[in-house]
Amino acid sequence: RISRTTLVLIFVLFFCIPALMAMESLKFDSAAYVELLRKLIGENRNLQNNPPLNVPQEDLASQHVLKVLEPYTVEKGGPLMVRRETFVEGRGNVIIEYRCENKDAPYVSFVGSHLDVVPANPDEWDFNPYELIVEGDKLCGRGVTDCLGHVALVTELFKQIGINKPRLNVNVAAVMIANEENSKVEGVGIDELVKRGMIAHLKSGPVFWVDSADKHPCLGTAGMVPWQLKAKGKLFHSGLPHQAINPMEMAMEAVKYMQERFYQDFPPHPEEERYKFITCSSMKPTQWSYPGGGVNQIPAECTICGDMRLTPFYTAQQAKKSLQSYVDELNKDITKLPTRGPSSKYTLPDQGLTGTLELTIMGEAMSGIACSLDSPGNKVLFEATEEVLGECKPYSLTGSLPLVKELQDEGFDIQIIGYGLMKTYHAKNEYGLLSDFSQGFQIMCKIIQKISDKH
């Protein structure tokens, strides 16, 4: 007769321990990671996304991913289902799946690591951005933080899954995407995957968007509305300012008025504190231009460009409507703006001239996201982060991520993670830390295991 203690021991040995060890036993192969990242960075000259000058060919990067994973694919007798989905030649997306025995099991997914990069100007860098430079723990090159370092990380995760074949109660998937750095061109990346229903099955579980930084959970990002304000006045000699309408002075005062109104209408939102936003919504100028002329000429027009950054508790539509109303109010009576000195004016009644303002919203607005703080995905992310790092310090910021809000609106439980460095995002001399990506590997393994244990 088998004692109760023996039965418990058998249960623990054959059921509990293997389940606990399934993902915990996976090891990050730093040498293999660096080798793959070196190949990815070596392609980045042709991954730069700034059309029409730079149209990336993401297949140049994904070919290295596919080669690493090939020995572990179902075609080679392994457990991984790997495919490239292409809508524009040379610009494919990669979908990877590891399915458990239960065909009805939910998914845990790692989505958003992208195969394109922002442009780099080698003349401005202290090292060659088009090759990986390793300095101890420091990995240098365009795309290490955003986002080829994450492409290599997700590849290493699935390679280890393919080797070890952990027994799980959930399916695990990854989607590496094309064309993340350019929202103006559609039908290339994840927007088309969603449109065609190719990743709809991932809604059954949490989706971790792997394109952030600093290792801790990102709870929210901002929407972004780019704007342009053109001020039209009257060109004249600067020695006779009373005969001119100075568009530069008018534009400066107009932007000041618009900013004052914006901060009245879009003040800090109560939810921003709960989500730990670093800053509130903002509206500011970032560029200035004019047609040219002599320093002794008051120009006929000038243009100021900038953006509005909106915490996700305000909508881009609200902000666009408000900004237009500010300009409309000024055009009804431009004299309400303060002038700059006794000779400064925005109307010349004797000549029948009045300065005017033209507002243009440039391109498509980007929506912000507030991740669910109550979802299972959020809870396991917090737990896994604290277990690996010793603490969990979530944050939100008014930088913007494309596509994530649209995915959330489609019904995906989006959580945002990343293991590069925020201070080098889109910056010259971009780099990341090998130790950070190694910890990211551990966190992702724990996420998978914790979700599996709940099913």
Tab-separated table of N, CA and C in Angstrom, residues 169-319:
chain	number	residue	atom	x	y	z
A	169	ASN	N	0.978	25.084	-20.447
A	169	ASN	CA	-0.478	25.029	-20.571
A	169	ASN	C	-1.011	26.180	-21.421
A	170	VAL	N	-0.109	26.911	-22.043
A	170	VAL	CA	-0.487	28.010	-22.927
A	170	VAL	C	0.326	27.908	-24.213
A	171	ASN	N	-0.188	28.525	-25.247
A	171	ASN	CA	0.572	28.695	-26.481
A	171	ASN	C	1.388	29.983	-26.380
A	172	VAL	N	2.539	29.990	-27.000
A	172	VAL	CA	3.406	31.175	-26.974
A	172	VAL	C	3.640	31.630	-28.410
A	173	ALA	N	3.522	32.948	-28.636
A	173	ALA	CA	3.688	33.474	-29.985
A	173	ALA	C	4.514	34.748	-29.962
A	174	ALA	N	5.094	35.051	-31.102
A	174	ALA	CA	5.800	36.321	-31.298
A	174	ALA	C	5.476	36.845	-32.684
A	175	VAL	N	5.408	38.160	-32.805
A	175	VAL	CA	5.212	38.797	-34.099
A	175	VAL	C	6.243	39.910	-34.223
A	176	MET	N	7.182	39.730	-35.148
A	176	MET	CA	8.170	40.761	-35.461
A	176	MET	C	7.664	41.515	-36.677
A	177	ILE	N	7.653	42.828	-36.605
A	177	ILE	CA	6.903	43.588	-37.601
A	177	ILE	C	7.792	44.471	-38.475
A	178	ALA	N	7.290	44.734	-39.668
A	178	ALA	CA	7.909	45.683	-40.587
A	178	ALA	C	7.241	47.051	-40.427
A	179	ASN	N	7.963	48.087	-40.831
A	179	ASN	CA	7.387	49.427	-40.999
A	179	ASN	C	6.816	50.041	-39.729
A	180	GLU	N	7.467	49.838	-38.593
A	180	GLU	CA	6.978	50.462	-37.368
A	180	GLU	C	7.321	51.944	-37.320
A	181	GLU	N	8.431	52.332	-37.950
A	181	GLU	CA	8.928	53.697	-37.827
A	181	GLU	C	8.270	54.690	-38.770
A	182	ASN	N	7.266	54.255	-39.533
A	182	ASN	CA	6.604	55.176	-40.459
A	182	ASN	C	5.123	54.851	-40.530
A	183	SER	N	4.318	55.696	-39.893
A	183	SER	CA	2.877	55.438	-39.845
A	183	SER	C	2.149	55.981	-41.076
A	184	LYS	N	2.855	56.723	-41.935
A	184	LYS	CA	2.198	57.282	-43.124
A	184	LYS	C	1.978	56.226	-44.197
A	185	VAL	N	2.871	55.243	-44.263
A	185	VAL	CA	2.753	54.171	-45.245
A	185	VAL	C	1.996	53.006	-44.610
A	186	GLU	N	0.904	52.618	-45.202
A	186	GLU	CA	0.065	51.555	-44.647
A	186	GLU	C	0.142	50.292	-45.496
A	187	GLY	N	-0.376	49.196	-44.928
A	187	GLY	CA	-0.462	47.959	-45.676
A	187	GLY	C	0.817	47.165	-45.725
A	188	VAL	N	1.753	47.443	-44.813
A	188	VAL	CA	3.044	46.759	-44.809
A	188	VAL	C	3.205	45.875	-43.577
A	189	GLY	N	2.890	46.435	-42.406
A	189	GLY	CA	3.198	45.785	-41.147
A	189	GLY	C	1.996	45.258	-40.392
A	190	ILE	N	1.984	45.548	-39.092
A	190	ILE	CA	0.974	44.941	-38.227
A	190	ILE	C	-0.425	45.437	-38.536
A	191	ASP	N	-0.548	46.618	-39.103
A	191	ASP	CA	-1.873	47.105	-39.474
A	191	ASP	C	-2.541	46.152	-40.471
A	192	GLU	N	-1.739	45.642	-41.404
A	192	GLU	CA	-2.283	44.718	-42.401
A	192	GLU	C	-2.519	43.330	-41.809
A	193	LEU	N	-1.652	42.910	-40.889
A	193	LEU	CA	-1.864	41.630	-40.205
A	193	LEU	C	-3.197	41.638	-39.458
A	194	VAL	N	-3.482	42.746	-38.774
A	194	VAL	CA	-4.745	42.868	-38.038
A	194	VAL	C	-5.916	42.931	-39.007
A	195	LYS	N	-5.759	43.720	-40.053
A	195	LYS	CA	-6.835	43.886	-41.031
A	195	LYS	C	-7.246	42.552	-41.644
A	196	ARG	N	-6.269	41.666	-41.868
A	196	ARG	CA	-6.546	40.374	-42.491
A	196	ARG	C	-6.866	39.279	-41.469
A	197	GLY	N	-6.917	39.641	-40.189
A	197	GLY	CA	-7.267	38.677	-39.151
A	197	GLY	C	-6.203	37.649	-38.867
A	198	MET	N	-4.961	37.923	-39.235
A	198	MET	CA	-3.897	36.931	-39.105
A	198	MET	C	-3.397	36.731	-37.689
A	199	ILE	N	-3.682	37.689	-36.808
A	199	ILE	CA	-3.248	37.528	-35.421
A	199	ILE	C	-4.419	37.672	-34.444
A	200	ALA	N	-5.621	37.511	-34.946
A	200	ALA	CA	-6.806	37.661	-34.094
A	200	ALA	C	-6.817	36.647	-32.955
A	201	HIS	N	-6.220	35.465	-33.178
A	201	HIS	CA	-6.219	34.428	-32.141
A	201	HIS	C	-5.379	34.825	-30.923
A	202	LEU	N	-4.541	35.831	-31.067
A	202	LEU	CA	-3.714	36.264	-29.938
A	202	LEU	C	-4.522	37.053	-28.901
A	203	LYS	N	-5.740	37.406	-29.225
A	203	LYS	CA	-6.605	38.109	-28.267
A	203	LYS	C	-6.976	37.222	-27.081
A	204	SER	N	-6.734	35.920	-27.184
A	204	SER	CA	-7.127	35.001	-26.114
A	204	SER	C	-6.264	35.147	-24.863
A	205	GLY	N	-5.190	35.900	-24.940
A	205	GLY	CA	-4.321	36.104	-23.779
A	205	GLY	C	-3.584	37.426	-23.885
A	206	PRO	N	-2.763	37.741	-22.904
A	206	PRO	CA	-2.069	39.028	-22.903
A	206	PRO	C	-1.058	39.151	-24.030
A	207	VAL	N	-0.930	40.362	-24.539
A	207	VAL	CA	0.033	40.678	-25.594
A	207	VAL	C	1.034	41.682	-25.030
A	208	PHE	N	2.295	41.313	-25.020
A	208	PHE	CA	3.349	42.177	-24.510
A	208	PHE	C	4.037	42.848	-25.697
A	209	TRP	N	3.890	44.156	-25.771
A	209	TRP	CA	4.489	44.935	-26.851
A	209	TRP	C	5.951	45.198	-26.485
A	210	VAL	N	6.873	44.580	-27.212
A	210	VAL	CA	8.290	44.607	-26.849
A	210	VAL	C	9.003	45.685	-27.662
A	211	ASP	N	8.826	46.928	-27.245
A	211	ASP	CA	9.452	48.051	-27.948
A	211	ASP	C	9.469	49.279	-27.034
A	212	SER	N	9.909	49.067	-25.815
A	212	SER	CA	10.034	50.167	-24.872
A	212	SER	C	11.459	50.126	-24.319
A	213	ALA	N	11.660	50.618	-23.110
A	213	ALA	CA	13.035	50.677	-22.592
A	213	ALA	C	13.041	50.723	-21.070
A	214	ASP	N	14.245	50.564	-20.529
A	214	ASP	CA	14.534	50.728	-19.096
A	214	ASP	C	13.996	49.612	-18.208
A	215	LYS	N	13.593	48.492	-18.794
A	215	LYS	CA	13.313	47.230	-18.096
A	215	LYS	C	12.021	47.183	-17.296
A	216	HIS	N	11.539	48.317	-16.812
A	216	HIS	CA	10.325	48.320	-15.992
A	216	HIS	C	9.087	48.514	-16.871
A	217	PRO	N	7.918	48.091	-16.396
A	217	PRO	CA	6.705	48.195	-17.221
A	217	PRO	C	6.373	49.636	-17.589
A	218	CYS	N	6.025	49.836	-18.839
A	218	CYS	CA	5.513	51.131	-19.294
A	218	CYS	C	3.991	51.048	-19.306
A	219	LEU	N	3.363	51.868	-18.482
A	219	LEU	CA	1.911	51.784	-18.296
A	219	LEU	C	1.124	52.582	-19.320
A	220	GLY	N	1.777	53.580	-19.918
A	220	GLY	CA	1.034	54.411	-20.852
A	220	GLY	C	1.945	55.298	-21.674
A	221	THR	N	1.429	55.695	-22.829
A	221	THR	CA	2.136	56.629	-23.698
A	221	THR	C	1.160	57.692	-24.171
A	222	ALA	N	1.690	58.698	-24.842
A	222	ALA	CA	0.870	59.838	-25.245
A	222	ALA	C	0.446	59.756	-26.696
A	223	GLY	N	-0.658	60.424	-26.990
A	223	GLY	CA	-1.006	60.688	-28.372
A	223	GLY	C	-0.186	61.862	-28.885
A	224	MET	N	-0.071	61.991	-30.197
A	224	MET	CA	0.718	63.064	-30.769
A	224	MET	C	0.005	63.651	-31.978
A	225	VAL	N	-0.122	64.981	-31.984
A	225	VAL	CA	-0.746	65.688	-33.101
A	225	VAL	C	0.256	66.719	-33.614
A	226	PRO	N	0.837	66.511	-34.807
A	226	PRO	CA	1.761	67.510	-35.361
A	226	PRO	C	0.987	68.644	-36.026
A	227	TRP	N	1.428	69.875	-35.807
A	227	TRP	CA	0.713	71.029	-36.362
A	227	TRP	C	1.675	72.007	-37.033
A	228	GLN	N	1.111	72.826	-37.906
A	228	GLN	CA	1.866	73.878	-38.589
A	228	GLN	C	1.051	75.157	-38.567
A	229	LEU	N	1.666	76.249	-38.174
A	229	LEU	CA	0.998	77.548	-38.158
A	229	LEU	C	1.749	78.487	-39.095
A	230	LYS	N	1.061	78.950	-40.136
A	230	LYS	CA	1.656	79.908	-41.059
A	230	LYS	C	1.072	81.285	-40.782
A	231	ALA	N	1.959	82.256	-40.563
A	231	ALA	CA	1.541	83.644	-40.337
A	231	ALA	C	1.848	84.445	-41.590
A	232	LYS	N	0.845	85.171	-42.107
A	232	LYS	CA	1.019	85.982	-43.306
A	232	LYS	C	0.861	87.460	-42.964
A	233	GLY	N	1.882	88.228	-43.305
A	233	GLY	CA	1.863	89.654	-43.043
A	233	GLY	C	2.141	90.454	-44.297
A	234	LYS	N	2.995	91.485	-44.169
A	234	LYS	CA	3.377	92.300	-45.320
A	234	LYS	C	4.875	92.541	-45.286
A	235	LEU	N	5.549	92.217	-46.374
A	235	LEU	CA	6.988	92.427	-46.481
A	235	LEU	C	7.288	93.920	-46.617
A	236	PHE	N	8.309	94.377	-45.866
A	236	PHE	CA	8.729	95.775	-46.014
A	236	PHE	C	10.105	95.948	-45.398
A	237	HIS	N	10.687	97.097	-45.647
A	237	HIS	CA	12.011	97.448	-45.113
A	237	HIS	C	11.941	97.513	-43.589
A	238	SER	N	12.957	96.920	-42.936
A	238	SER	CA	12.922	96.885	-41.477
A	238	SER	C	13.128	98.263	-40.848
A	239	GLY	N	13.604	99.215	-41.641
A	239	GLY	CA	13.740	100.576	-41.120
A	239	GLY	C	12.430	101.340	-41.104
A	240	LEU	N	11.403	100.757	-41.720
A	240	LEU	CA	10.071	101.367	-41.739
A	240	LEU	C	9.044	100.361	-41.233
A	241	PRO	N	9.192	99.918	-39.979
A	241	PRO	CA	8.339	98.834	-39.471
A	241	PRO	C	6.858	99.194	-39.435
A	242	HIS	N	6.546	100.491	-39.414
A	242	HIS	CA	5.139	100.883	-39.361
A	242	HIS	C	4.423	100.615	-40.681
A	243	GLN	N	5.214	100.349	-41.737
A	243	GLN	CA	4.617	100.045	-43.038
A	243	GLN	C	4.539	98.534	-43.291
A	244	ALA	N	4.921	97.749	-42.303
A	244	ALA	CA	4.918	96.287	-42.450
A	244	ALA	C	3.937	95.643	-41.480
A	245	ILE	N	3.576	94.392	-41.790
A	245	ILE	CA	2.925	93.511	-40.815
A	245	ILE	C	3.924	92.392	-40.566
A	246	ASN	N	4.488	92.402	-39.399
A	246	ASN	CA	5.578	91.473	-39.093
A	246	ASN	C	5.017	90.097	-38.728
A	247	PRO	N	5.135	89.113	-39.629
A	247	PRO	CA	4.541	87.796	-39.360
A	247	PRO	C	5.268	87.049	-38.244
A	248	MET	N	6.550	87.386	-38.014
A	248	MET	CA	7.277	86.703	-36.948
A	248	MET	C	6.745	87.106	-35.580
A	249	GLU	N	6.544	88.391	-35.401
A	249	GLU	CA	5.975	88.845	-34.133
A	249	GLU	C	4.565	88.306	-33.944
A	250	MET	N	3.801	88.331	-35.030
A	250	MET	CA	2.424	87.829	-34.960
A	250	MET	C	2.408	86.339	-34.620
A	251	ALA	N	3.291	85.584	-35.244
A	251	ALA	CA	3.333	84.140	-34.991
A	251	ALA	C	3.754	83.838	-33.553
A	252	MET	N	4.747	84.572	-33.039
A	252	MET	CA	5.189	84.347	-31.660
A	252	MET	C	4.062	84.619	-30.669
A	253	GLU	N	3.362	85.713	-30.868
A	253	GLU	CA	2.256	86.035	-29.962
A	253	GLU	C	1.102	85.046	-30.122
A	254	ALA	N	0.876	84.594	-31.359
A	254	ALA	CA	-0.204	83.635	-31.595
A	254	ALA	C	0.092	82.307	-30.900
A	255	VAL	N	1.326	81.841	-31.011
A	255	VAL	CA	1.672	80.574	-30.366
A	255	VAL	C	1.559	80.713	-28.849
A	256	LYS	N	1.972	81.837	-28.319
A	256	LYS	CA	1.830	82.047	-26.874
A	256	LYS	C	0.360	81.969	-26.458
A	257	TYR	N	-0.513	82.623	-27.230
A	257	TYR	CA	-1.948	82.591	-26.943
A	257	TYR	C	-2.476	81.157	-27.031
A	258	MET	N	-2.087	80.438	-28.073
A	258	MET	CA	-2.557	79.061	-28.256
A	258	MET	C	-2.089	78.158	-27.117
A	259	GLN	N	-0.860	78.363	-26.665
A	259	GLN	CA	-0.363	77.554	-25.550
A	259	GLN	C	-1.136	77.835	-24.264
A	260	GLU	N	-1.393	79.104	-24.007
A	260	GLU	CA	-2.141	79.459	-22.792
A	260	GLU	C	-3.526	78.815	-22.806
A	261	ARG	N	-4.184	78.853	-23.959
A	261	ARG	CA	-5.512	78.249	-24.074
A	261	ARG	C	-5.429	76.730	-23.951
A	262	PHE	N	-4.402	76.137	-24.567
A	262	PHE	CA	-4.249	74.679	-24.516
A	262	PHE	C	-4.132	74.200	-23.078
A	263	TYR	N	-3.299	74.849	-22.273
A	263	TYR	CA	-3.087	74.371	-20.909
A	263	TYR	C	-4.292	74.635	-20.008
A	264	GLN	N	-5.163	75.563	-20.419
A	264	GLN	CA	-6.435	75.728	-19.714
A	264	GLN	C	-7.391	74.577	-20.048
A	265	ASP	N	-7.402	74.197	-21.316
A	265	ASP	CA	-8.355	73.193	-21.785
A	265	ASP	C	-7.878	71.756	-21.561
A	266	PHE	N	-6.546	71.559	-21.447
A	266	PHE	CA	-5.992	70.217	-21.269
A	266	PHE	C	-5.024	70.205	-20.076
A	267	PRO	N	-5.567	70.470	-18.889
A	267	PRO	CA	-4.717	70.523	-17.694
A	267	PRO	C	-4.283	69.109	-17.281
A	268	PRO	N	-3.369	69.003	-16.303
A	268	PRO	CA	-3.015	67.674	-15.790
A	268	PRO	C	-4.267	66.903	-15.386
A	269	HIS	N	-4.358	65.669	-15.830
A	269	HIS	CA	-5.540	64.836	-15.582
A	269	HIS	C	-5.319	64.021	-14.306
A	270	PRO	N	-6.375	63.824	-13.504
A	270	PRO	CA	-6.208	63.045	-12.261
A	270	PRO	C	-5.619	61.657	-12.459
A	271	GLU	N	-5.904	61.015	-13.585
A	271	GLU	CA	-5.398	59.667	-13.839
A	271	GLU	C	-3.894	59.639	-14.100
A	272	GLU	N	-3.329	60.785	-14.455
A	272	GLU	CA	-1.893	60.824	-14.763
A	272	GLU	C	-1.047	60.426	-13.563
A	273	GLU	N	-1.492	60.765	-12.368
A	273	GLU	CA	-0.746	60.391	-11.168
A	273	GLU	C	-0.801	58.882	-10.943
A	274	ARG	N	-1.965	58.299	-11.144
A	274	ARG	CA	-2.102	56.850	-10.948
A	274	ARG	C	-1.247	56.080	-11.953
A	275	TYR	N	-1.141	56.609	-13.164
A	275	TYR	CA	-0.352	55.949	-14.195
A	275	TYR	C	1.123	56.364	-14.178
A	276	LYS	N	1.470	57.247	-13.255
A	276	LYS	CA	2.866	57.664	-13.069
A	276	LYS	C	3.452	58.315	-14.318
A	277	PHE	N	2.661	59.185	-14.954
A	277	PHE	CA	3.175	59.933	-16.093
A	277	PHE	C	4.256	60.903	-15.649
A	278	ILE	N	5.335	60.953	-16.423
A	278	ILE	CA	6.456	61.833	-16.098
A	278	ILE	C	6.075	63.290	-16.310
A	279	THR	N	5.318	63.578	-17.375
A	279	THR	CA	4.846	64.934	-17.648
A	279	THR	C	3.375	64.863	-18.052
A	280	CYS	N	2.719	66.019	-18.016
A	280	CYS	CA	1.329	66.105	-18.452
A	280	CYS	C	1.297	66.367	-19.958
A	281	SER	N	0.122	66.613	-20.488
A	281	SER	CA	-0.011	66.946	-21.903
A	281	SER	C	0.709	68.261	-22.195
A	282	SER	N	1.179	68.399	-23.428
A	282	SER	CA	1.928	69.608	-23.775
A	282	SER	C	1.647	70.012	-25.208
A	283	MET	N	1.834	71.324	-25.459
A	283	MET	CA	1.719	71.870	-26.809
A	283	MET	C	2.848	72.881	-26.957
A	284	LYS	N	3.708	72.708	-27.959
A	284	LYS	CA	4.876	73.587	-28.065
A	284	LYS	C	5.383	73.638	-29.499
A	285	PRO	N	6.104	74.727	-29.847
A	285	PRO	CA	6.759	74.817	-31.153
A	285	PRO	C	8.091	74.081	-31.138
A	286	THR	N	8.453	73.515	-32.287
A	286	THR	CA	9.735	72.810	-32.403
A	286	THR	C	10.524	73.209	-33.650
A	287	GLN	N	9.874	73.865	-34.626
A	287	GLN	CA	10.562	74.264	-35.858
A	287	GLN	C	10.101	75.650	-36.293
A	288	TRP	N	11.002	76.374	-36.966
A	288	TRP	CA	10.710	77.725	-37.447
A	288	TRP	C	11.305	77.862	-38.843
A	289	SER	N	10.560	78.447	-39.771
A	289	SER	CA	11.094	78.678	-41.105
A	289	SER	C	10.474	79.926	-41.713
A	290	TYR	N	11.184	80.505	-42.717
A	290	TYR	CA	10.651	81.626	-43.480
A	290	TYR	C	11.287	81.584	-44.868
A	291	PRO	N	10.704	82.270	-45.847
A	291	PRO	CA	11.167	82.111	-47.229
A	291	PRO	C	12.569	82.630	-47.499
A	292	GLY	N	13.121	83.428	-46.626
A	292	GLY	CA	14.448	83.979	-46.853
A	292	GLY	C	14.368	85.469	-47.161
A	293	GLY	N	15.514	86.109	-47.185
A	293	GLY	CA	15.583	87.545	-47.449
A	293	GLY	C	16.689	88.169	-46.637
A	294	GLY	N	16.868	89.448	-46.814
A	294	GLY	CA	17.918	90.161	-46.111
A	294	GLY	C	17.564	90.413	-44.664
A	295	VAL	N	18.590	90.662	-43.861
A	295	VAL	CA	18.354	90.926	-42.449
A	295	VAL	C	17.625	92.249	-42.248
A	296	ASN	N	17.635	93.108	-43.274
A	296	ASN	CA	16.938	94.391	-43.182
A	296	ASN	C	15.547	94.335	-43.799
A	297	GLN	N	15.036	93.107	-43.991
A	297	GLN	CA	13.685	92.923	-44.510
A	297	GLN	C	12.793	92.247	-43.477
A	298	ILE	N	11.628	92.800	-43.291
A	298	ILE	CA	10.580	92.091	-42.553
A	298	ILE	C	9.888	91.182	-43.568
A	299	PRO	N	9.895	89.864	-43.355
A	299	PRO	CA	9.361	88.952	-44.379
A	299	PRO	C	7.843	89.023	-44.485
A	300	ALA	N	7.352	88.469	-45.573
A	300	ALA	CA	5.907	88.458	-45.797
A	300	ALA	C	5.213	87.351	-45.016
A	301	GLU	N	5.946	86.302	-44.721
A	301	GLU	CA	5.321	85.193	-43.998
A	301	GLU	C	6.377	84.398	-43.254
A	302	CYS	N	5.933	83.596	-42.332
A	302	CYS	CA	6.803	82.642	-41.646
A	302	CYS	C	5.949	81.475	-41.176
A	303	THR	N	6.613	80.387	-40.847
A	303	THR	CA	5.902	79.164	-40.455
A	303	THR	C	6.522	78.584	-39.195
A	304	ILE	N	5.685	78.244	-38.250
A	304	ILE	CA	6.112	77.558	-37.031
A	304	ILE	C	5.445	76.184	-37.014
A	305	CYS	N	6.236	75.168	-36.735
A	305	CYS	CA	5.700	73.811	-36.602
A	305	CYS	C	5.950	73.304	-35.188
A	306	GLY	N	5.137	72.394	-34.761
A	306	GLY	CA	5.296	71.809	-33.434
A	306	GLY	C	4.373	70.621	-33.266
A	307	ASP	N	4.172	70.223	-32.028
A	307	ASP	CA	3.253	69.112	-31.790
A	307	ASP	C	2.507	69.300	-30.481
A	308	MET	N	1.430	68.569	-30.370
A	308	MET	CA	0.712	68.395	-29.113
A	308	MET	C	0.937	66.967	-28.658
A	309	ARG	N	1.315	66.791	-27.407
A	309	ARG	CA	1.419	65.462	-26.814
A	309	ARG	C	0.300	65.341	-25.781
A	310	LEU	N	-0.517	64.313	-25.927
A	310	LEU	CA	-1.728	64.182	-25.121
A	310	LEU	C	-1.707	62.894	-24.328
A	311	THR	N	-1.801	63.011	-23.010
A	311	THR	CA	-1.949	61.794	-22.220
A	311	THR	C	-3.237	61.099	-22.675
A	312	PRO	N	-3.324	59.774	-22.525
A	312	PRO	CA	-4.407	59.023	-23.166
A	312	PRO	C	-5.797	59.296	-22.622
A	313	PHE	N	-5.896	60.212	-21.679
A	313	PHE	CA	-7.191	60.562	-21.109
A	313	PHE	C	-7.830	61.728	-21.870
A	314	TYR	N	-7.118	62.228	-22.880
A	314	TYR	CA	-7.638	63.203	-23.838
A	314	TYR	C	-7.503	62.602	-25.240
A	315	THR	N	-8.367	63.022	-26.153
A	315	THR	CA	-8.316	62.475	-27.508
A	315	THR	C	-7.694	63.478	-28.475
A	316	ALA	N	-7.106	62.922	-29.522
A	316	ALA	CA	-6.522	63.760	-30.562
A	316	ALA	C	-7.592	64.607	-31.235
A	317	GLN	N	-8.774	64.054	-31.384
A	317	GLN	CA	-9.859	64.797	-32.027
A	317	GLN	C	-10.237	66.023	-31.211
A	318	GLN	N	-10.300	65.862	-29.890
A	318	GLN	CA	-10.567	67.015	-29.023
A	318	GLN	C	-9.519	68.095	-29.218
A	319	ALA	N	-8.266	67.677	-29.229
A	319	ALA	CA	-7.164	68.632	-29.302
A	319	ALA	C	-7.137	69.352	-30.647
